Amino acid sequence: MLQRLVNLRKSRNWSLQETADCLGIAKSTYAGYESGYRVPSLKALLQIADLFDTTVDYILNRTDEKHPKLELTELLHSEDIVLTLDEITLTIEDFCDFIAFIQVKRNVKKALH
């Protein structure tokens, strides 16, 4: 985790102070996170992940992907997610049309190049 925090901060060319200011904490607190002297709370981890536009899993070395990927076709069978467009719920047919549109558009683009 320590090296990930350092790398995320340095990728933005931020100092310890700038990072701490963005999080609303003391520089020594954030420096402690990077050195391993302090362990961030869950709330702090969530704030850090949001600040660096990544996930807590990435920060904790549970994944090497900075941004989670979601396969759209997996949403077709999901009962936990309701997709909407302009506040209107998409039907399965709407969603299939959307996927087909993207696939056709990619093929046309590929054919033109």
Coordinates of C-alpha atoms in Angstrom, one line a residue:
M1 CA 0.0 0.0 0.0
L2 CA 2.8 2.4 0.9
Q3 CA 4.4 2.4 -2.6
R4 CA 1.0 2.8 -4.2
L5 CA 0.3 5.9 -2.2
V6 CA 3.6 7.4 -3.1
N7 CA 3.2 6.5 -6.8
L8 CA -0.3 7.9 -7.0
R9 CA 0.8 11.2 -5.4
K10 CA 3.9 11.5 -7.5
S11 CA 1.9 10.8 -10.7
R12 CA 0.0 14.0 -10.0
N13 CA 3.3 15.9 -9.1
W14 CA 1.8 16.7 -5.7
S15 CA 3.8 17.3 -2.6
L16 CA 2.9 15.7 0.7
Q17 CA 1.4 19.1 1.8
E18 CA -0.7 19.5 -1.3
T19 CA -2.1 15.9 -0.9
A20 CA -2.8 16.5 2.8
D21 CA -4.5 19.8 2.0
C22 CA -6.8 18.1 -0.6
L23 CA -7.7 15.5 2.0
G24 CA -8.2 18.1 4.8
I25 CA -5.6 16.4 7.1
A26 CA -2.2 17.3 8.5
K27 CA 0.8 16.8 6.3
S28 CA 2.3 14.6 9.1
T29 CA -0.8 12.4 9.0
Y30 CA -0.5 11.8 5.3
A31 CA 3.2 11.3 5.5
G32 CA 2.6 8.7 8.1
Y33 CA 0.3 6.8 5.7
E34 CA 3.1 6.8 3.1
S35 CA 5.8 5.7 5.5
G36 CA 3.7 3.1 7.2
Y37 CA 3.9 4.8 10.6
R38 CA 0.1 5.4 10.5
V39 CA -2.7 3.3 9.1
P40 CA -5.5 5.2 7.4
S41 CA -9.0 4.6 8.6
L42 CA -11.6 3.2 6.2
K43 CA -13.0 6.7 5.8
A44 CA -9.5 8.0 5.0
L45 CA -8.9 5.2 2.5
L46 CA -12.2 6.0 0.7
Q47 CA -11.2 9.7 0.6
I48 CA -7.8 8.9 -0.8
A49 CA -9.3 6.6 -3.4
D50 CA -11.7 9.3 -4.5
L51 CA -8.9 11.9 -4.6
F52 CA -6.8 9.8 -6.9
D53 CA -9.7 8.5 -8.9
T54 CA -9.0 4.8 -8.1
T55 CA -10.3 2.1 -5.8
V56 CA -9.5 1.1 -2.3
D57 CA -8.6 -2.4 -3.7
Y58 CA -5.9 -0.8 -5.9
I59 CA -4.5 1.2 -3.0
L60 CA -4.4 -2.0 -0.8
N61 CA -2.7 -4.0 -3.6
R62 CA -5.7 -6.3 -4.0
T63 CA -5.8 -5.5 -7.7
D64 CA -3.4 -4.0 -10.3
E65 CA -6.2 -2.2 -12.1
K66 CA -6.5 1.4 -11.1
H67 CA -10.1 1.6 -12.5
P68 CA -12.5 -1.3 -12.3
K69 CA -13.8 -2.7 -15.5
L70 CA -17.4 -3.7 -16.1
E71 CA -18.5 -5.8 -19.1
L72 CA -21.8 -4.2 -20.3
T73 CA -23.2 -7.6 -21.5
E74 CA -23.0 -8.8 -17.8
L75 CA -25.6 -6.1 -17.0
L76 CA -28.2 -7.9 -19.1
H77 CA -28.7 -10.4 -16.4
S78 CA -28.2 -8.2 -13.4
E79 CA -31.2 -7.9 -11.0
D80 CA -29.3 -5.4 -8.8
I81 CA -28.9 -2.6 -11.4
V82 CA -31.5 -0.6 -13.1
L83 CA -30.3 1.2 -16.2
T84 CA -32.0 4.5 -17.2
L85 CA -31.5 7.1 -19.9
D86 CA -33.2 10.5 -19.4
E87 CA -34.8 9.0 -16.3
I88 CA -36.6 6.3 -18.3
T89 CA -35.8 2.7 -17.5
L90 CA -34.1 0.8 -20.4
T91 CA -35.6 -2.4 -21.4
I92 CA -33.5 -5.4 -22.3
E93 CA -34.3 -4.7 -26.0
D94 CA -33.1 -1.1 -25.5
F95 CA -29.9 -2.3 -24.0
C96 CA -29.3 -4.8 -26.7
D97 CA -29.9 -2.1 -29.3
F98 CA -27.3 0.1 -27.5
I99 CA -24.7 -2.7 -27.5
A100 CA -25.4 -3.4 -31.2
F101 CA -25.1 0.2 -32.1
I102 CA -21.6 0.4 -30.5
Q103 CA -20.5 -2.8 -32.2
V104 CA -21.7 -1.6 -35.6
K105 CA -20.1 1.8 -35.1
R106 CA -16.8 0.2 -34.2
N107 CA -16.9 -2.0 -37.3
V108 CA -17.7 1.0 -39.6
K109 CA -14.8 2.9 -38.0
K110 CA -12.5 0.0 -38.5
A111 CA -13.5 -0.4 -42.2
L112 CA -12.8 3.3 -42.8
H113 CA -9.2 3.0 -41.5

